[in-house]
GROMACS .gro file of C-alpha atoms in nm:
model
  400
    1MET     CA    1  10.389  11.653  12.081
    2SER     CA    2  10.112  11.573  12.314
    3THR     CA    3   9.767  11.495  12.185
    4GLU     CA    4   9.594  11.470  12.520
    5SER     CA    5   9.260  11.629  12.550
    6THR     CA    6   9.254  11.975  12.699
    7THR     CA    7   8.980  12.217  12.803
    8GLU     CA    8   9.129  12.486  12.590
    9LYS     CA    9   8.965  12.593  12.270
   10GLN     CA   10   9.073  12.399  11.966
   11PRO     CA   11   9.063  12.595  11.634
   12ALA     CA   12   9.012  12.399  11.316
   13VAL     CA   13   9.315  12.383  11.083
   14ILE     CA   14   9.236  12.392  10.714
   15LEU     CA   15   9.511  12.300  10.464
   16VAL     CA   16   9.411  12.442  10.133
   17ILE     CA   17   9.555  12.209   9.858
   18GLY     CA   18   9.481  12.186   9.483
   19MET     CA   19   9.619  12.175   9.136
   20ALA     CA   20   9.789  12.483   8.989
   21GLY     CA   21   9.523  12.722   8.867
   22SER     CA   22   9.236  12.573   9.056
   23GLY     CA   23   9.189  12.889   9.257
   24LYS     CA   24   9.345  12.817   9.602
   25THR     CA   25   9.451  13.177   9.685
   26THR     CA   26   9.134  13.332   9.569
   27PHE     CA   27   8.937  13.072   9.759
   28LEU     CA   28   9.133  13.156  10.073
   29GLN     CA   29   9.084  13.530  10.011
   30ARG     CA   30   8.706  13.480   9.990
   31LEU     CA   31   8.700  13.254  10.295
   32ASN     CA   32   8.892  13.505  10.490
   33ALA     CA   33   8.640  13.782  10.398
   34HIS     CA   34   8.351  13.550  10.475
   35LEU     CA   35   8.485  13.475  10.822
   36HIS     CA   36   8.547  13.838  10.894
   37SER     CA   37   8.193  13.924  10.797
   38LYS     CA   38   8.090  13.666  11.063
   39LYS     CA   39   8.318  13.828  11.324
   40GLN     CA   40   8.538  13.523  11.325
   41PRO     CA   41   8.873  13.643  11.183
   42PRO     CA   42   9.103  13.349  11.106
   43TYR     CA   43   9.485  13.304  11.164
   44ILE     CA   44   9.642  13.266  10.826
   45LEU     CA   45   9.974  13.122  10.713
   46ASN     CA   46  10.113  13.164  10.362
   47LEU     CA   47  10.348  12.880  10.268
   48ASP     CA   48  10.394  12.981   9.897
   49PRO     CA   49  10.735  13.155   9.867
   50ALA     CA   50  10.700  13.231   9.497
   51VAL     CA   51  10.366  13.417   9.506
   52ARG     CA   52  10.409  13.786   9.420
   53ASN     CA   53  10.103  13.933   9.582
   54VAL     CA   54   9.885  13.788   9.863
   55PRO     CA   55   9.525  13.918   9.848
   56TYR     CA   56   9.476  13.864  10.214
   57GLY     CA   57   9.654  13.968  10.541
   58ALA     CA   58   9.881  13.672  10.624
   59ASN     CA   59   9.971  13.648  10.996
   60ILE     CA   60  10.279  13.441  10.912
   61ASP     CA   61  10.431  13.470  10.564
   62ILE     CA   62  10.719  13.237  10.444
   63ARG     CA   63  10.840  13.525  10.224
   64ASP     CA   64  10.933  13.718  10.544
   65THR     CA   65  11.167  13.439  10.639
   66VAL     CA   66  11.305  13.298  10.308
   67ASP     CA   67  11.398  13.484   9.986
   68TYR     CA   68  11.279  13.251   9.712
   69ARG     CA   69  11.487  13.415   9.443
   70GLU     CA   70  11.801  13.432   9.652
   71VAL     CA   71  11.767  13.055   9.725
   72MET     CA   72  11.744  12.993   9.351
   73LYS     CA   73  12.054  13.199   9.295
   74GLN     CA   74  12.268  13.052   9.574
   75TYR     CA   75  12.182  12.687   9.517
   76ASN     CA   76  12.162  12.717   9.139
   77LEU     CA   77  11.805  12.584   9.125
   78GLY     CA   78  11.509  12.609   8.894
   79PRO     CA   79  11.164  12.741   9.003
   80ASN     CA   80  11.035  12.422   9.146
   81GLY     CA   81  11.358  12.333   9.318
   82GLY     CA   82  11.371  12.685   9.461
   83ILE     CA   83  11.017  12.662   9.603
   84LEU     CA   84  11.094  12.313   9.757
   85THR     CA   85  11.420  12.430   9.914
   86SER     CA   86  11.264  12.743  10.053
   87LEU     CA   87  10.985  12.530  10.208
   88ASN     CA   88  11.238  12.303  10.356
   89LEU     CA   89  11.436  12.590  10.506
   90PHE     CA   90  11.118  12.730  10.652
   91THR     CA   91  11.028  12.398  10.805
   92THR     CA   92  11.354  12.380  11.008
   93LYS     CA   93  11.211  12.670  11.207
   94PHE     CA   94  10.851  12.536  11.217
   95ASP     CA   95  10.874  12.480  11.593
   96GLN     CA   96  10.883  12.854  11.638
   97VAL     CA   97  10.602  12.901  11.393
   98LEU     CA   98  10.402  12.657  11.595
   99GLY     CA   99  10.476  12.846  11.913
  100LEU     CA  100  10.332  13.163  11.757
  101VAL     CA  101  10.019  12.969  11.644
  102ASN     CA  102   9.976  12.822  11.998
  103LYS     CA  103   9.976  13.172  12.148
  104ARG     CA  104   9.680  13.276  11.919
  105ALA     CA  105   9.492  12.940  11.915
  106ALA     CA  106   9.258  13.031  12.201
  107SER     CA  107   9.139  13.343  12.030
  108VAL     CA  108   9.051  13.216  11.686
  109ASP     CA  109   8.817  12.949  11.536
  110HIS     CA  110   9.012  12.868  11.218
  111ILE     CA  111   9.372  12.844  11.113
  112LEU     CA  112   9.415  12.861  10.736
  113LEU     CA  113   9.722  12.744  10.540
  114ASP     CA  114   9.774  12.846  10.177
  115THR     CA  115  10.014  12.599  10.006
  116PRO     CA  116  10.238  12.630   9.701
  117GLY     CA  117  10.081  12.627   9.356
  118GLN     CA  118  10.268  12.315   9.256
  119ILE     CA  119  10.076  12.063   9.446
  120GLU     CA  120  10.339  11.792   9.466
  121ILE     CA  121  10.587  12.024   9.646
  122PHE     CA  122  10.370  12.016   9.958
  123THR     CA  123  10.184  11.687   9.942
  124TRP     CA  124  10.488  11.464   9.852
  125SER     CA  125  10.776  11.643  10.032
  126ALA     CA  126  10.917  11.578  10.375
  127SER     CA  127  10.863  11.938  10.478
  128GLY     CA  128  10.494  11.906  10.389
  129SER     CA  129  10.454  11.595  10.599
  130ILE     CA  130  10.636  11.754  10.889
  131ILE     CA  131  10.407  12.060  10.891
  132THR     CA  132  10.091  11.844  10.841
  133ASP     CA  133  10.180  11.602  11.128
  134ALA     CA  134  10.291  11.888  11.366
  135LEU     CA  135   9.954  12.059  11.326
  136ALA     CA  136   9.747  11.748  11.324
  137SER     CA  137   9.904  11.631  11.657
  138GLN     CA  138   9.766  11.944  11.832
  139TYR     CA  139   9.458  12.064  11.648
  140PRO     CA  140   9.167  11.928  11.448
  141THR     CA  141   9.314  11.929  11.096
  142MET     CA  142   9.168  11.870  10.766
  143ILE     CA  143   9.235  11.895  10.391
  144ALA     CA  144   9.035  12.130  10.168
  145TYR     CA  145   9.107  11.988   9.814
  146ILE     CA  146   9.027  12.260   9.562
  147ILE     CA  147   8.901  12.141   9.220
  148ASP     CA  148   8.865  12.345   8.908
  149THR     CA  149   8.492  12.267   8.821
  150PRO     CA  150   8.511  12.365   8.448
  151ARG     CA  151   8.807  12.127   8.393
  152THR     CA  152   8.615  11.833   8.534
  153ARG     CA  153   8.356  11.831   8.245
  154SER     CA  154   8.533  11.534   8.088
  155PRO     CA  155   8.494  11.209   8.273
  156ALA     CA  156   8.877  11.146   8.224
  157THR     CA  157   8.983  11.474   8.390
  158PHE     CA  158   8.727  11.425   8.657
  159MET     CA  159   8.865  11.080   8.733
  160SER     CA  160   9.218  11.219   8.733
  161ASN     CA  161   9.117  11.473   9.005
  162MET     CA  162   8.944  11.210   9.206
  163LEU     CA  163   9.252  10.978   9.204
  164TYR     CA  164   9.478  11.254   9.312
  165ALA     CA  165   9.240  11.350   9.596
  166CYS     CA  166   9.227  10.977   9.697
  167SER     CA  167   9.605  10.961   9.702
  168ILE     CA  168   9.631  11.269   9.924
  169LEU     CA  169   9.364  11.131  10.163
  170TYR     CA  170   9.559  10.817  10.222
  171LYS     CA  171   9.899  10.993  10.233
  172THR     CA  172   9.788  11.243  10.500
  173LYS     CA  173   9.526  11.024  10.672
  174LEU     CA  174   9.323  11.329  10.757
  175PRO     CA  175   8.962  11.426  10.698
  176MET     CA  176   8.901  11.583  10.356
  177VAL     CA  177   8.648  11.816  10.204
  178LEU     CA  178   8.620  11.822   9.820
  179VAL     CA  179   8.566  12.188   9.718
  180PHE     CA  180   8.454  12.234   9.361
  181ASN     CA  181   8.552  12.596   9.286
  182LYS     CA  182   8.447  12.831   9.010
  183CYS     CA  183   8.081  12.708   9.018
  184ASP     CA  184   7.972  13.038   8.882
  185VAL     CA  185   8.126  12.959   8.545
  186GLU     CA  186   7.846  12.862   8.303
  187MET     CA  187   7.872  12.513   8.169
  188PRO     CA  188   7.671  12.310   7.922
  189GLU     CA  189   7.373  12.142   8.083
  190ASP     CA  190   7.239  11.796   8.024
  191GLU     CA  191   6.890  11.696   7.924
  192GLU     CA  192   6.769  11.732   8.284
  193GLY     CA  193   6.911  12.081   8.322
  194ARG     CA  194   7.219  11.976   8.529
  195GLY     CA  195   7.545  12.138   8.459
  196GLY     CA  196   7.877  12.207   8.632
  197PHE     CA  197   7.887  12.110   8.998
  198GLU     CA  198   7.543  11.936   8.998
  199LYS     CA  199   7.660  11.716   8.717
  200VAL     CA  200   7.990  11.601   8.866
  201LYS     CA  201   7.834  11.567   9.203
  202GLU     CA  202   7.585  11.317   9.048
  203TRP     CA  203   7.876  11.124   8.901
  204MET     CA  204   7.998  11.058   9.253
  205SER     CA  205   7.673  10.920   9.371
  206ASP     CA  206   7.531  10.749   9.058
  207TRP     CA  207   7.768  10.506   8.884
  208GLU     CA  208   7.533  10.467   8.584
  209SER     CA  209   7.520  10.842   8.527
  210PHE     CA  210   7.896  10.844   8.502
  211GLN     CA  211   7.887  10.554   8.260
  212ALA     CA  212   7.649  10.737   8.035
  213ALA     CA  213   7.866  11.044   8.044
  214LEU     CA  214   8.170  10.834   7.956
  215ARG     CA  215   7.993  10.680   7.652
  216GLU     CA  216   7.862  11.019   7.544
  217ASP     CA  217   8.206  11.167   7.574
  218GLU     CA  218   8.354  10.892   7.348
  219GLU     CA  219   8.077  10.926   7.088
  220THR     CA  220   8.102  11.300   7.073
  221LEU     CA  221   8.479  11.311   7.035
  222GLY     CA  222   8.463  11.042   6.777
  223GLY     CA  223   8.746  10.846   6.939
  224THR     CA  224   8.991  11.128   6.887
  225GLY     CA  225   9.025  11.296   7.228
  226GLY     CA  226   8.905  11.312   7.584
  227THR     CA  227   8.950  10.961   7.703
  228GLY     CA  228   9.195  10.893   7.416
  229GLY     CA  229   8.951  10.698   7.200
  230SER     CA  230   9.076  10.372   7.353
  231GLY     CA  231   8.861  10.083   7.477
  232TYR     CA  232   9.132  10.011   7.718
  233MET     CA  233   9.117  10.365   7.869
  234ASN     CA  234   8.738  10.342   7.898
  235SER     CA  235   8.765  10.010   8.067
  236LEU     CA  236   9.023  10.152   8.309
  237ILE     CA  237   8.803  10.451   8.399
  238ASN     CA  238   8.505  10.224   8.452
  239SER     CA  239   8.698  10.004   8.692
  240MET     CA  240   8.843  10.303   8.880
  241SER     CA  241   8.502  10.461   8.913
  242LEU     CA  242   8.368  10.143   9.084
  243MET     CA  243   8.673  10.139   9.318
  244LEU     CA  244   8.626  10.498   9.419
  245GLU     CA  245   8.267  10.447   9.537
  246GLU     CA  246   8.387  10.369   9.891
  247PHE     CA  247   8.622  10.668   9.867
  248TYR     CA  248   8.323  10.909   9.792
  249ARG     CA  249   8.130  10.790  10.097
  250HIS     CA  250   8.382  10.932  10.336
  251LEU     CA  251   8.396  11.283  10.179
  252ASP     CA  252   8.199  11.607  10.222
  253VAL     CA  253   8.151  11.767   9.885
  254VAL     CA  254   8.069  12.137   9.841
  255GLY     CA  255   8.047  12.372   9.540
  256VAL     CA  256   8.169  12.732   9.592
  257SER     CA  257   8.258  13.041   9.394
  258ALA     CA  258   8.553  13.243   9.506
  259VAL     CA  259   8.420  13.535   9.305
  260THR     CA  260   8.058  13.547   9.418
  261GLY     CA  261   8.095  13.391   9.760
  262GLN     CA  262   7.845  13.117   9.674
  263GLY     CA  263   7.852  12.807   9.885
  264PHE     CA  264   8.088  12.918  10.176
  265ASN     CA  265   7.831  12.860  10.438
  266ASP     CA  266   7.810  12.504  10.314
  267PHE     CA  267   8.180  12.482  10.332
  268LEU     CA  268   8.196  12.600  10.698
  269GLU     CA  269   7.921  12.344  10.783
  270ALA     CA  270   8.137  12.072  10.616
  271VAL     CA  271   8.439  12.187  10.818
  272GLN     CA  272   8.242  12.147  11.142
  273ASN     CA  273   8.152  11.800  11.039
  274LYS     CA  274   8.517  11.720  10.974
  275VAL     CA  275   8.614  11.856  11.317
  276GLU     CA  276   8.378  11.610  11.480
  277GLU     CA  277   8.506  11.331  11.261
  278TYR     CA  278   8.865  11.417  11.356
  279ASN     CA  279   8.788  11.406  11.725
  280LYS     CA  280   8.587  11.085  11.698
  281GLU     CA  281   8.802  10.876  11.448
  282TYR     CA  282   9.127  11.028  11.362
  283LYS     CA  283   9.251  11.163  11.695
  284PRO     CA  284   9.222  10.831  11.880
  285GLU     CA  285   9.409  10.664  11.585
  286LEU     CA  286   9.673  10.935  11.590
  287GLU     CA  287   9.721  10.898  11.963
  288ALA     CA  288   9.754  10.517  11.931
  289LEU     CA  289  10.003  10.558  11.651
  290MET     CA  290  10.213  10.797  11.860
  291LYS     CA  291  10.206  10.561  12.162
  292GLU     CA  292  10.319  10.274  11.928
  293ARG     CA  293  10.604  10.500  11.794
  294GLU     CA  294  10.717  10.586  12.146
  295SER     CA  295  10.701  10.213  12.243
  296LYS     CA  296  10.908  10.112  11.954
  297LYS     CA  297  11.156  10.389  12.030
  298GLU     CA  298  11.187  10.273  12.398
  299LYS     CA  299  11.225   9.907  12.282
  300SER     CA  300  11.497  10.020  12.036
  301LYS     CA  301  11.680  10.193  12.322
  302GLU     CA  302  11.651   9.880  12.542
  303ASP     CA  303  11.778   9.651  12.265
  304SER     CA  304  12.073   9.883  12.196
  305LEU     CA  305  12.158   9.883  12.568
  306ALA     CA  306  12.135   9.513  12.585
  307ARG     CA  307  12.367   9.458  12.293
  308LEU     CA  308  12.612   9.697  12.446
  309MET     CA  309  12.611   9.519  12.771
  310LYS     CA  310  12.648   9.183  12.594
  311ASP     CA  311  12.950   9.322  12.404
  312MET     CA  312  13.106   9.446  12.725
  313LYS     CA  313  13.051   9.108  12.909
  314MET     CA  314  13.352   8.885  12.884
  315ASP     CA  315  13.300   8.558  12.715
  316LYS     CA  316  13.478   8.287  12.927
  317SER     CA  317  13.537   8.073  12.619
  318GLY     CA  318  13.693   8.350  12.417
  319ILE     CA  319  14.049   8.468  12.367
  320THR     CA  320  13.990   8.792  12.553
  321SER     CA  321  13.875   8.621  12.874
  322ALA     CA  322  14.043   8.279  12.884
  323PRO     CA  323  14.091   8.227  13.264
  324GLN     CA  324  14.447   8.159  13.374
  325GLU     CA  325  14.593   8.116  13.715
  326GLY     CA  326  14.715   8.445  13.842
  327GLY     CA  327  14.493   8.663  13.625
  328SER     CA  328  14.287   8.661  13.305
  329ALA     CA  329  14.460   8.698  12.973
  330GLU     CA  330  14.324   8.993  12.783
  331THR     CA  331  14.554   8.985  12.481
  332ILE     CA  332  14.741   8.725  12.278
  333SER     CA  333  15.076   8.852  12.413
  334ASP     CA  334  14.940   8.806  12.766
  335MET     CA  335  14.848   8.450  12.684
  336GLU     CA  336  15.195   8.385  12.566
  337ASP     CA  337  15.341   8.524  12.882
  338ASN     CA  338  15.110   8.296  13.084
  339ASP     CA  339  15.195   7.999  12.871
  340ASP     CA  340  15.567   8.046  12.964
  341ASP     CA  341  15.466   7.957  13.319
  342ILE     CA  342  15.308   7.621  13.234
  343ASP     CA  343  15.512   7.314  13.311
  344GLU     CA  344  15.560   7.100  12.997
  345ASP     CA  345  15.532   6.785  13.222
  346ASP     CA  346  15.191   6.886  13.326
  347VAL     CA  347  15.082   6.850  12.964
  348TYR     CA  348  15.205   6.498  12.926
  349ASN     CA  349  15.094   6.393  13.267
  350GLY     CA  350  14.735   6.462  13.166
  351GLN     CA  351  14.690   6.758  13.417
  352LEU     CA  352  14.634   7.006  13.131
  353GLY     CA  353  14.428   6.924  12.820
  354ASP     CA  354  14.455   7.073  12.467
  355GLU     CA  355  14.169   7.313  12.563
  356ASP     CA  356  14.388   7.480  12.817
  357LEU     CA  357  14.645   7.565  12.550
  358VAL     CA  358  14.443   7.617  12.240
  359PRO     CA  359  14.195   7.904  12.261
  360ASP     CA  360  13.851   7.858  12.104
  361ILE     CA  361  13.863   8.062  11.779
  362SER     CA  362  13.517   8.077  11.631
  363GLY     CA  363  13.456   8.142  11.270
  364PRO     CA  364  13.402   7.934  10.949
  365GLY     CA  365  13.705   7.740  10.854
  366VAL     CA  366  13.930   7.871  11.136
  367GLY     CA  367  13.897   7.626  11.416
  368MET     CA  368  13.964   7.317  11.210
  369LYS     CA  369  14.279   7.438  11.040
  370HIS     CA  370  14.420   7.550  11.373
  371ASP     CA  371  14.329   7.214  11.538
  372GLU     CA  372  14.518   7.033  11.272
  373ARG     CA  373  14.819   7.250  11.315
  374TRP     CA  374  14.818   7.201  11.691
  375GLY     CA  375  14.781   6.821  11.648
  376GLN     CA  376  15.088   6.822  11.422
  377SER     CA  377  15.296   7.032  11.656
  378SER     CA  378  15.191   6.840  11.968
  379GLY     CA  379  15.318   6.525  11.807
  380GLN     CA  380  15.670   6.669  11.780
  381GLY     CA  381  15.734   6.683  12.151
  382ALA     CA  382  15.678   6.932  12.421
  383ARG     CA  383  15.560   7.254  12.253
  384GLY     CA  384  15.768   7.155  11.956
  385GLY     CA  385  15.576   7.365  11.688
  386ARG     CA  386  15.453   7.657  11.898
  387GLY     CA  387  15.724   7.885  12.038
  388LYS     CA  388  15.690   8.252  11.986
  389ASP     CA  389  15.526   8.216  11.645
  390PHE     CA  390  15.198   8.100  11.811
  391SER     CA  391  15.043   8.452  11.798
  392LYS     CA  392  15.142   8.482  11.432
  393GLU     CA  393  14.966   8.164  11.353
  394ILE     CA  394  14.645   8.275  11.523
  395LEU     CA  395  14.641   8.602  11.345
  396GLU     CA  396  14.697   8.431  11.009
  397ALA     CA  397  14.421   8.177  11.082
  398MET     CA  398  14.182   8.452  11.177
  399GLN     CA  399  14.255   8.645  10.855
  400ARG     CA  400  14.175   8.331  10.650
   0.00000   0.00000   0.00000
C-alpha cells in the first residue's frame, strides 16, 4: 500500500484499546456523541464480534459478516477462541473493508475502531497487526489506551497498566494517547487535595511522589496486600518507575468521563497533536521501513533467480556435463556408451589420462574410495575391473 503524500484529506484513525471493563465502548459512544455535537460525525468500525448491543451507529460491524456463536459451534471453540477466529475470518476480507473506508475518507475527520474486550485478542494476534498496519500505511493512526482510573489507586496496579501500555506502544510503533476514564468517580484525596486522575498524573511526572505513594501503600496494607508486602516487589516497582520516565515523555495524557463528557475537548486536542507527530516522525519511518521491505523482497527474487540459473548451468567438471567427442554425456549410461568407443591403446599410450575415464564425484569420502578402486582395476590390464558394473560402482559410492 502506498504511503505517498496526497492532497486528499486524511482523517485521523483512532484505535480504542484497553483492558476488559475499562469503558472502551462507553468511551466510544460519548466520543461519537461529542463529535456529532461539533458537526463532525465520525466513521465507526466495530471489531468486537461478541458484544450484544452497540450503543452507537457503526458504519461497519463485524457482526454483520461473522456469526460469533456459529463460529464457536462449528470449530468447537470457547469464548476467547471464538472471538479470535471471528476476527481472523473478518481480516481475510479487510481489503474490502478498507475500500469502503477509502470511499468515505474524504468526508470525515475521524475513523474510530472499537476493539474486542479481551485486549490480547487484538494487540497480540496476527489479525490485529494486519488491521493496524493496513490503516497506518494510509492514514494518520494512533492508539487511545483506555485506563480504568479507580483501579489505578494502588501503585502496583498503576504500574501494571503502564507496562502494558508500554508494550503496546512498542508493538504497534504508533503514537499513543493515555486516556484515564471514569474520572467522575470519587476517590480518596491526599493531603494536598489531589485524588483520582490528578494523583496518578503526578506519579507520571514526579518520581518522588510515586515513591511516597508506594511506601504509604505498603504501610497502610501492613504488608498483606497491594504490592504483596514484599521488599522484592517494591524494589522491582521502583526500578520500573525509573525506567518508564522516558516512556512518559512521549505520551499525551488526558482524563475523561464517558458518563459526563468531561475532558473530551482535551482528548481531541491530544489527537491533533498525535496527527502532527505521525506525519513528522512515524510516517517517514514507516515509508523507509516499507522501502526496505520491498528492497529485501526484490533482492530475494534476484537471489532465487541466480540460484536457479546456477542450477541450470552445466558444470564442466561434473558427471552431467563431462565433454566427450561426439557429444556431451548427460547420464551414466551415456558415459558407458561413449566409453565403448575409446581405444584401449590410447590409454596406455598416454593419450588419455585417468581424468578422462574417471568422473569427478564430489562429496565427503566418495572420491578417495573410487580413486582407490580405479587404481586397483587399472593395474589389472586394459579396463580389467570396470566393464558394465562401472555405473553400479558409482551409484554405490555416491550412496556411501
